[in-house]
mmCIF file of C-alpha atoms and ligand atoms in Angstrom:
data_model
loop_
_atom_site.group_PDB
_atom_site.id
_atom_site.type_symbol
_atom_site.label_atom_id
_atom_site.label_comp_id
_atom_site.label_asym_id
_atom_site.label_seq_id
_atom_site.Cartn_x
_atom_site.Cartn_y
_atom_site.Cartn_z
ATOM 1 C CA MET A 13 62.065 -95.143 137.300
ATOM 2 C CA THR A 14 62.930 -98.809 137.901
ATOM 3 C CA ALA A 15 63.614 -99.918 141.461
ATOM 4 C CA HIS A 16 66.549 -102.371 141.736
ATOM 5 C CA LEU A 17 67.017 -104.715 144.665
ATOM 6 C CA SER A 18 70.409 -103.937 146.130
ATOM 7 C CA ALA A 19 72.630 -106.796 147.327
ATOM 8 C CA PRO A 20 71.831 -106.145 151.011
ATOM 9 C CA SER A 21 68.089 -106.390 150.382
ATOM 10 C CA LEU A 22 68.645 -109.622 148.448
ATOM 11 C CA ASP A 23 70.466 -110.946 151.520
ATOM 12 C CA LEU A 24 67.559 -109.873 153.680
ATOM 13 C CA LEU A 25 65.107 -111.571 151.345
ATOM 14 C CA ALA A 26 67.175 -114.782 151.471
ATOM 15 C CA GLU A 27 67.119 -114.670 155.286
ATOM 16 C CA GLN A 28 63.387 -114.101 155.303
ATOM 17 C CA ILE A 29 62.831 -117.007 152.929
ATOM 18 C CA THR A 30 64.933 -119.290 155.129
ATOM 19 C CA ALA A 31 62.907 -118.214 158.170
ATOM 20 C CA LEU A 32 59.582 -118.641 156.380
ATOM 21 C CA LEU A 33 60.536 -122.125 155.184
ATOM 22 C CA LYS A 34 61.056 -123.121 158.810
ATOM 23 C CA GLU A 35 57.611 -121.814 159.805
ATOM 24 C CA PRO A 36 55.080 -124.643 160.220
ATOM 25 C CA SER A 37 52.366 -122.268 158.972
ATOM 26 C CA THR A 38 54.034 -121.871 155.570
ATOM 27 C CA GLY A 39 51.860 -123.941 153.265
ATOM 28 C CA HIS A 40 53.111 -126.376 150.641
ATOM 29 C CA GLY A 41 52.365 -124.075 147.682
ATOM 30 C CA LEU A 42 54.126 -121.082 149.186
ATOM 31 C CA ALA A 43 57.072 -123.266 150.247
ATOM 32 C CA ARG A 44 57.502 -124.476 146.630
ATOM 33 C CA THR A 45 57.650 -120.899 145.395
ATOM 34 C CA LEU A 46 60.018 -119.844 148.168
ATOM 35 C CA ARG A 47 62.410 -122.698 147.404
ATOM 36 C CA ALA A 48 62.408 -121.671 143.732
ATOM 37 C CA ALA A 49 63.091 -118.056 144.745
ATOM 38 C CA ALA A 50 65.922 -119.176 147.052
ATOM 39 C CA LYS A 51 67.565 -120.991 144.110
ATOM 40 C CA GLU A 52 67.281 -117.892 141.934
ATOM 41 C CA ILE A 53 68.790 -115.760 144.696
ATOM 42 C CA GLU A 54 71.748 -118.149 144.945
ATOM 43 C CA ILE A 55 72.299 -117.959 141.156
ATOM 44 C CA SER A 56 71.923 -114.193 141.250
ATOM 45 C CA ARG A 57 74.549 -113.866 143.993
ATOM 46 C CA TYR A 58 77.117 -115.888 142.050
ATOM 47 C CA HIS A 59 76.310 -114.000 138.872
ATOM 48 C CA HIS A 60 76.630 -110.587 140.483
ATOM 49 C CA THR A 61 79.948 -111.490 142.084
ATOM 50 C CA SER A 62 81.317 -112.387 138.625
ATOM 51 C CA SER A 63 79.699 -109.499 136.818
ATOM 52 C CA ARG A 64 81.220 -107.039 139.308
ATOM 53 C CA ALA A 65 84.613 -108.345 138.159
ATOM 54 C CA TRP A 66 83.630 -107.822 134.492
ATOM 55 C CA PRO A 67 81.142 -104.953 134.537
ATOM 56 C CA ASN A 68 80.993 -104.665 130.747
ATOM 57 C CA GLY A 69 79.747 -108.255 130.505
ATOM 58 C CA ARG A 70 82.913 -109.638 128.821
ATOM 59 C CA ILE A 71 85.626 -111.622 130.584
ATOM 60 C CA ASP A 72 89.255 -110.937 129.707
ATOM 61 C CA ILE A 73 90.168 -114.414 128.468
ATOM 62 C CA THR A 74 89.206 -115.892 125.120
ATOM 63 C CA PRO A 75 88.710 -119.654 125.402
ATOM 64 C CA GLU A 76 88.364 -121.502 122.102
ATOM 65 C CA LYS A 77 86.324 -124.335 123.561
ATOM 66 C CA VAL A 78 83.523 -123.647 126.003
ATOM 67 C CA GLN A 79 81.099 -125.832 127.892
ATOM 68 C CA ILE A 80 77.886 -124.305 129.178
ATOM 69 C CA GLY A 81 76.007 -125.868 132.109
ATOM 70 C CA GLY A 82 78.424 -128.768 132.545
ATOM 71 C CA GLY A 83 77.833 -129.127 136.276
ATOM 72 C CA ALA A 84 80.297 -131.669 137.661
ATOM 73 C CA HIS A 85 80.996 -133.015 134.163
ATOM 74 C CA ARG A 86 84.239 -131.319 133.101
ATOM 75 C CA ILE A 87 85.718 -131.775 129.637
ATOM 76 C CA ASP A 88 89.473 -131.616 129.065
ATOM 77 C CA GLY A 89 90.431 -128.428 127.256
ATOM 78 C CA PHE A 90 87.016 -126.788 127.675
ATOM 79 C CA TYR A 91 86.325 -123.649 129.701
ATOM 80 C CA ASN A 92 83.290 -124.303 131.884
ATOM 81 C CA ILE A 93 80.609 -121.700 132.450
ATOM 82 C CA ASP A 94 77.805 -122.588 134.833
ATOM 83 C CA ALA A 95 75.410 -120.768 137.126
ATOM 84 C CA VAL A 96 76.703 -122.602 140.207
ATOM 85 C CA PRO A 97 79.968 -124.289 141.309
ATOM 86 C CA PRO A 98 82.032 -126.117 140.243
ATOM 87 C CA ALA A 99 82.892 -124.147 137.091
ATOM 88 C CA ASP A 100 85.670 -121.926 135.769
ATOM 89 C CA LEU A 101 83.208 -119.046 135.650
ATOM 90 C CA LEU A 102 79.962 -118.679 137.591
ATOM 91 C CA TRP A 103 77.624 -116.875 135.226
ATOM 92 C CA ASP A 104 73.890 -116.980 134.600
ATOM 93 C CA VAL A 105 73.815 -117.347 130.817
ATOM 94 C CA ARG A 106 70.211 -116.152 130.716
ATOM 95 C CA GLU A 107 71.961 -112.774 131.062
ATOM 96 C CA GLY A 108 74.128 -113.466 128.003
ATOM 97 C CA ILE A 109 77.425 -115.231 127.347
ATOM 98 C CA PRO A 110 80.332 -113.075 128.619
ATOM 99 C CA LEU A 111 82.661 -113.757 125.687
ATOM 100 C CA GLU A 112 83.875 -111.636 122.778
ATOM 101 C CA ASP A 113 82.170 -111.765 119.380
ATOM 102 C CA GLY A 114 83.514 -114.434 117.023
ATOM 103 C CA SER A 115 86.049 -115.749 119.549
ATOM 104 C CA VAL A 116 84.965 -119.374 120.189
ATOM 105 C CA GLN A 117 85.559 -122.412 117.966
ATOM 106 C CA VAL A 118 83.440 -125.011 119.771
ATOM 107 C CA MET A 119 80.658 -124.621 122.279
ATOM 108 C CA PHE A 120 79.070 -127.609 123.991
ATOM 109 C CA SER A 121 76.107 -128.143 126.287
ATOM 110 C CA GLU A 122 74.053 -131.155 127.287
ATOM 111 C CA HIS A 123 71.012 -131.377 129.530
ATOM 112 C CA PHE A 124 71.240 -127.635 130.110
ATOM 113 C CA LEU A 125 68.919 -125.951 127.595
ATOM 114 C CA GLU A 126 65.760 -127.539 128.977
ATOM 115 C CA HIS A 127 66.468 -125.874 132.338
ATOM 116 C CA ILE A 128 66.112 -122.319 131.039
ATOM 117 C CA ASP A 129 62.820 -120.736 130.033
ATOM 118 C CA TYR A 130 61.606 -120.841 126.441
ATOM 119 C CA PRO A 131 61.313 -118.718 124.360
ATOM 120 C CA ASN A 132 63.017 -115.751 126.062
ATOM 121 C CA SER A 133 66.131 -117.292 127.597
ATOM 122 C CA ALA A 134 66.472 -120.242 125.199
ATOM 123 C CA LYS A 135 66.313 -118.050 122.088
ATOM 124 C CA HIS A 136 68.583 -115.457 123.684
ATOM 125 C CA TYR A 137 71.078 -118.242 124.442
ATOM 126 C CA ALA A 138 70.960 -119.443 120.806
ATOM 127 C CA ARG A 139 71.616 -115.886 119.543
ATOM 128 C CA GLU A 140 74.432 -115.397 122.054
ATOM 129 C CA ALA A 141 76.048 -118.702 121.073
ATOM 130 C CA HIS A 142 75.910 -117.560 117.450
ATOM 131 C CA ARG A 143 77.448 -114.196 118.366
ATOM 132 C CA VAL A 144 80.433 -115.610 120.288
ATOM 133 C CA LEU A 145 81.277 -118.334 117.774
ATOM 134 C CA ALA A 146 83.801 -117.643 115.024
ATOM 135 C CA PRO A 147 82.660 -118.107 111.412
ATOM 136 C CA GLY A 148 82.580 -121.880 110.896
ATOM 137 C CA GLY A 149 82.457 -122.387 114.681
ATOM 138 C CA ARG A 150 80.237 -125.161 115.994
ATOM 139 C CA LEU A 151 77.653 -125.429 118.738
ATOM 140 C CA VAL A 152 76.783 -128.902 120.051
ATOM 141 C CA THR A 153 73.569 -129.179 122.046
ATOM 142 C CA GLY A 154 72.100 -132.258 123.714
ATOM 143 C CA VAL A 155 68.781 -132.445 125.543
ATOM 144 C CA PRO A 156 66.415 -135.162 126.750
ATOM 145 C CA ASP A 157 64.630 -136.279 123.587
ATOM 146 C CA ALA A 158 60.927 -135.573 124.021
ATOM 147 C CA GLY A 159 60.337 -137.175 120.607
ATOM 148 C CA PHE A 160 61.853 -140.459 121.822
ATOM 149 C CA VAL A 161 59.521 -140.642 124.822
ATOM 150 C CA LEU A 162 56.417 -139.540 122.936
ATOM 151 C CA ARG A 163 57.009 -142.000 120.090
ATOM 152 C CA HIS A 164 56.800 -144.901 122.535
ATOM 153 C CA TYR A 165 53.698 -143.810 124.430
ATOM 154 C CA PRO A 166 51.471 -145.513 125.600
ATOM 155 C CA ASP A 167 52.978 -148.981 125.153
ATOM 156 C CA ASN A 168 56.321 -150.570 125.633
ATOM 157 C CA PRO A 169 56.476 -151.496 129.322
ATOM 158 C CA SER A 170 59.980 -152.918 128.988
ATOM 159 C CA LEU A 171 61.264 -149.628 127.585
ATOM 160 C CA SER A 172 59.481 -147.840 130.395
ATOM 161 C CA GLU A 173 61.296 -150.054 132.923
ATOM 162 C CA GLU A 174 64.616 -149.301 131.228
ATOM 163 C CA MET A 175 63.991 -145.546 131.238
ATOM 164 C CA ILE A 176 63.028 -145.555 134.888
ATOM 165 C CA GLU A 177 66.127 -147.555 135.702
ATOM 166 C CA ARG A 178 68.427 -145.258 133.700
ATOM 167 C CA TRP A 179 66.941 -141.905 134.623
ATOM 168 C CA TYR A 180 65.803 -142.497 138.172
ATOM 169 C CA ALA A 181 68.086 -145.214 139.522
ATOM 170 C CA LYS A 182 69.694 -142.844 142.013
ATOM 171 C CA ARG A 183 66.536 -141.034 143.022
ATOM 172 C CA ASP A 184 64.098 -141.884 145.755
ATOM 173 C CA CYS A 185 60.973 -141.476 143.664
ATOM 174 C CA ARG A 186 60.192 -144.871 142.227
ATOM 175 C CA GLY A 187 56.959 -145.079 144.214
ATOM 176 C CA ASP A 188 55.696 -142.040 142.298
ATOM 177 C CA ILE A 189 57.434 -142.237 138.938
ATOM 178 C CA ASN A 190 56.730 -145.654 137.494
ATOM 179 C CA THR A 191 54.563 -145.429 134.378
ATOM 180 C CA PHE A 192 55.261 -144.322 130.866
ATOM 181 C CA LEU A 193 53.216 -141.175 131.380
ATOM 182 C CA ASP A 194 55.386 -140.299 134.387
ATOM 183 C CA LEU A 195 58.360 -140.464 132.025
ATOM 184 C CA ILE A 196 56.631 -138.099 129.632
ATOM 185 C CA ASN A 197 56.241 -135.767 132.576
ATOM 186 C CA TYR A 198 60.001 -136.096 133.107
ATOM 187 C CA VAL A 199 60.831 -134.476 129.787
ATOM 188 C CA PHE A 200 58.382 -131.659 130.420
ATOM 189 C CA ARG A 201 59.038 -130.851 134.048
ATOM 190 C CA ASP A 202 61.255 -133.423 135.787
ATOM 191 C CA GLN A 203 60.849 -133.270 139.551
ATOM 192 C CA ASP A 204 60.017 -129.665 140.023
ATOM 193 C CA ASP A 205 59.578 -129.999 143.754
ATOM 194 C CA ASP A 206 62.832 -131.709 144.592
ATOM 195 C CA PRO A 207 65.523 -129.488 146.154
ATOM 196 C CA THR A 208 68.274 -131.542 144.476
ATOM 197 C CA TYR A 209 67.014 -131.191 140.918
ATOM 198 C CA THR A 210 66.124 -128.197 138.825
ATOM 199 C CA PRO A 211 62.940 -128.533 136.792
ATOM 200 C CA HIS A 212 62.718 -128.914 133.054
ATOM 201 C CA LEU A 213 61.097 -125.812 131.603
ATOM 202 C CA TRP A 214 60.708 -126.858 127.980
ATOM 203 C CA ALA A 215 60.762 -130.084 125.980
ATOM 204 C CA TYR A 216 62.789 -130.404 122.769
ATOM 205 C CA ASP A 217 63.172 -132.774 119.872
ATOM 206 C CA ARG A 218 65.444 -132.615 116.835
ATOM 207 C CA VAL A 219 62.968 -130.504 114.851
ATOM 208 C CA LYS A 220 62.653 -127.915 117.613
ATOM 209 C CA LEU A 221 66.416 -127.644 118.120
ATOM 210 C CA THR A 222 66.958 -127.310 114.375
ATOM 211 C CA GLN A 223 64.325 -124.600 114.076
ATOM 212 C CA MET A 224 65.690 -122.625 117.015
ATOM 213 C CA PHE A 225 69.335 -122.649 115.928
ATOM 214 C CA THR A 226 68.444 -121.936 112.302
ATOM 215 C CA GLU A 227 66.377 -118.967 113.441
ATOM 216 C CA ALA A 228 69.374 -117.763 115.504
ATOM 217 C CA GLY A 229 71.443 -117.557 112.302
ATOM 218 C CA PHE A 230 73.293 -120.886 112.117
ATOM 219 C CA ARG A 231 73.892 -122.020 108.498
ATOM 220 C CA ILE A 232 73.682 -125.773 109.075
ATOM 221 C CA VAL A 233 72.097 -127.815 111.871
ATOM 222 C CA GLU A 234 72.711 -131.573 111.736
ATOM 223 C CA PRO A 235 72.555 -134.602 114.038
ATOM 224 C CA TRP A 236 75.697 -134.934 116.163
ATOM 225 C CA ASP A 237 77.346 -138.344 116.523
ATOM 226 C CA PHE A 238 77.636 -138.929 120.252
ATOM 227 C CA ASP A 239 81.276 -138.727 121.337
ATOM 228 C CA SER A 240 81.932 -139.900 124.884
ATOM 229 C CA ALA A 241 85.297 -138.095 124.873
ATOM 230 C CA ILE A 242 83.225 -134.899 125.160
ATOM 231 C CA ALA A 243 79.714 -135.820 126.230
ATOM 232 C CA ASN A 244 78.640 -137.378 129.492
ATOM 233 C CA PRO A 245 78.221 -141.125 128.733
ATOM 234 C CA LYS A 246 75.200 -141.348 131.000
ATOM 235 C CA ARG A 247 73.378 -138.858 128.736
ATOM 236 C CA GLN A 248 73.605 -140.867 125.519
ATOM 237 C CA TRP A 249 70.487 -142.954 126.014
ATOM 238 C CA GLY A 250 67.229 -141.078 125.375
ATOM 239 C CA SER A 251 68.882 -137.772 124.396
ATOM 240 C CA VAL A 252 69.007 -135.911 121.101
ATOM 241 C CA TYR A 253 72.118 -133.981 120.063
ATOM 242 C CA VAL A 254 72.560 -131.540 117.198
ATOM 243 C CA ILE A 255 75.577 -129.674 115.889
ATOM 244 C CA ALA A 256 74.953 -126.189 114.522
ATOM 245 C CA THR A 257 77.582 -124.515 112.328
ATOM 246 C CA LYS A 258 77.868 -120.734 112.089
HETATM 247 C C1 SAM B 21 71.029 -131.222 134.682
HETATM 248 S S1 SAM B 21 72.512 -130.346 134.903
HETATM 249 C C2 SAM B 21 73.499 -131.046 133.574
HETATM 250 C C3 SAM B 21 74.947 -131.112 133.914
HETATM 251 C C4 SAM B 21 75.827 -131.774 132.827
HETATM 252 N N1 SAM B 21 75.735 -131.049 131.570
HETATM 253 C C5 SAM B 21 75.470 -133.216 132.605
HETATM 254 O O1 SAM B 21 74.912 -133.547 131.555
HETATM 255 O O2 SAM B 21 75.721 -134.018 133.515
HETATM 256 C C6 SAM B 21 72.125 -128.720 134.287
HETATM 257 C C7 SAM B 21 73.253 -127.726 134.464
HETATM 258 O O3 SAM B 21 72.881 -126.482 133.864
HETATM 259 C C8 SAM B 21 73.273 -125.424 134.733
HETATM 260 N N2 SAM B 21 72.424 -124.259 134.496
HETATM 261 C C9 SAM B 21 71.090 -124.189 134.639
HETATM 262 N N3 SAM B 21 70.656 -122.928 134.393
HETATM 263 C C10 SAM B 21 71.760 -122.192 134.084
HETATM 264 C C11 SAM B 21 71.967 -120.832 133.743
HETATM 265 N N4 SAM B 21 70.946 -119.977 133.695
HETATM 266 N N5 SAM B 21 73.235 -120.415 133.490
HETATM 267 C C12 SAM B 21 74.275 -121.290 133.542
HETATM 268 N N6 SAM B 21 74.131 -122.594 133.870
HETATM 269 C C13 SAM B 21 72.900 -123.045 134.138
HETATM 270 C C14 SAM B 21 73.041 -126.023 136.116
HETATM 271 O O4 SAM B 21 73.716 -125.312 137.135
HETATM 272 C C15 SAM B 21 73.551 -127.440 135.924
HETATM 273 O O5 SAM B 21 74.936 -127.556 136.168
#
């Protein structure tokens, strides 16, 4: 028999984590793990609130255009699904996409896929995207381009300066992230100990994206021409986008 944590015990766990994080005796390693657990608890709470409203895992509207993991970047005419606010629906897509089979025309995500675990959640997401898309429907996916960073290692200090400026301009980490190798670490893990940012769990290039979506059943996977009417303009540089057709 499987034991499930009930919502009240999840609340208790969250309280205990908060208390432990305030304890001076909680070491750095344990604190890292507790912060990660606290984030998962937050996602789980939002997800369970939504899934109580739709216990069969399908919402009762059928949007034709859907953005996954858009964060604060909203796209006109797209229904936004994200694990945390702001979004039209708070849903942890590692648990599936709560839409009907063959109901979506266009699905879009950028800088989302690298935040879920590979292979389990990433491949599940690809299969779910394929399931909810209509025949001929298209899935656009953009991620930080690991190939771009690796191709330029170890040289190219001016490119390294540009990357640091573009990717880290708003972050207080320049004292630590300032070489090309640090940027390679960015595509593989980002700042996994920063409460503001969620870590990168897997690195992708065009080949990897193409393989994954082909394996999920998509007929064609091609490069996508960046369109700032849909995509976040700040993501264009150093990212790779593909469009997969069902
Ligand atoms: C780095 S942000 C990218 C936001 C936006 N796409 C952009 O490019 O500015 C990653 C987004 O993915 C969302 N996300 C991460 N894991 C998720 C999950 N399991 N289910 C749904 N959304 C998730 C996060 O909440 C966040 O909004």
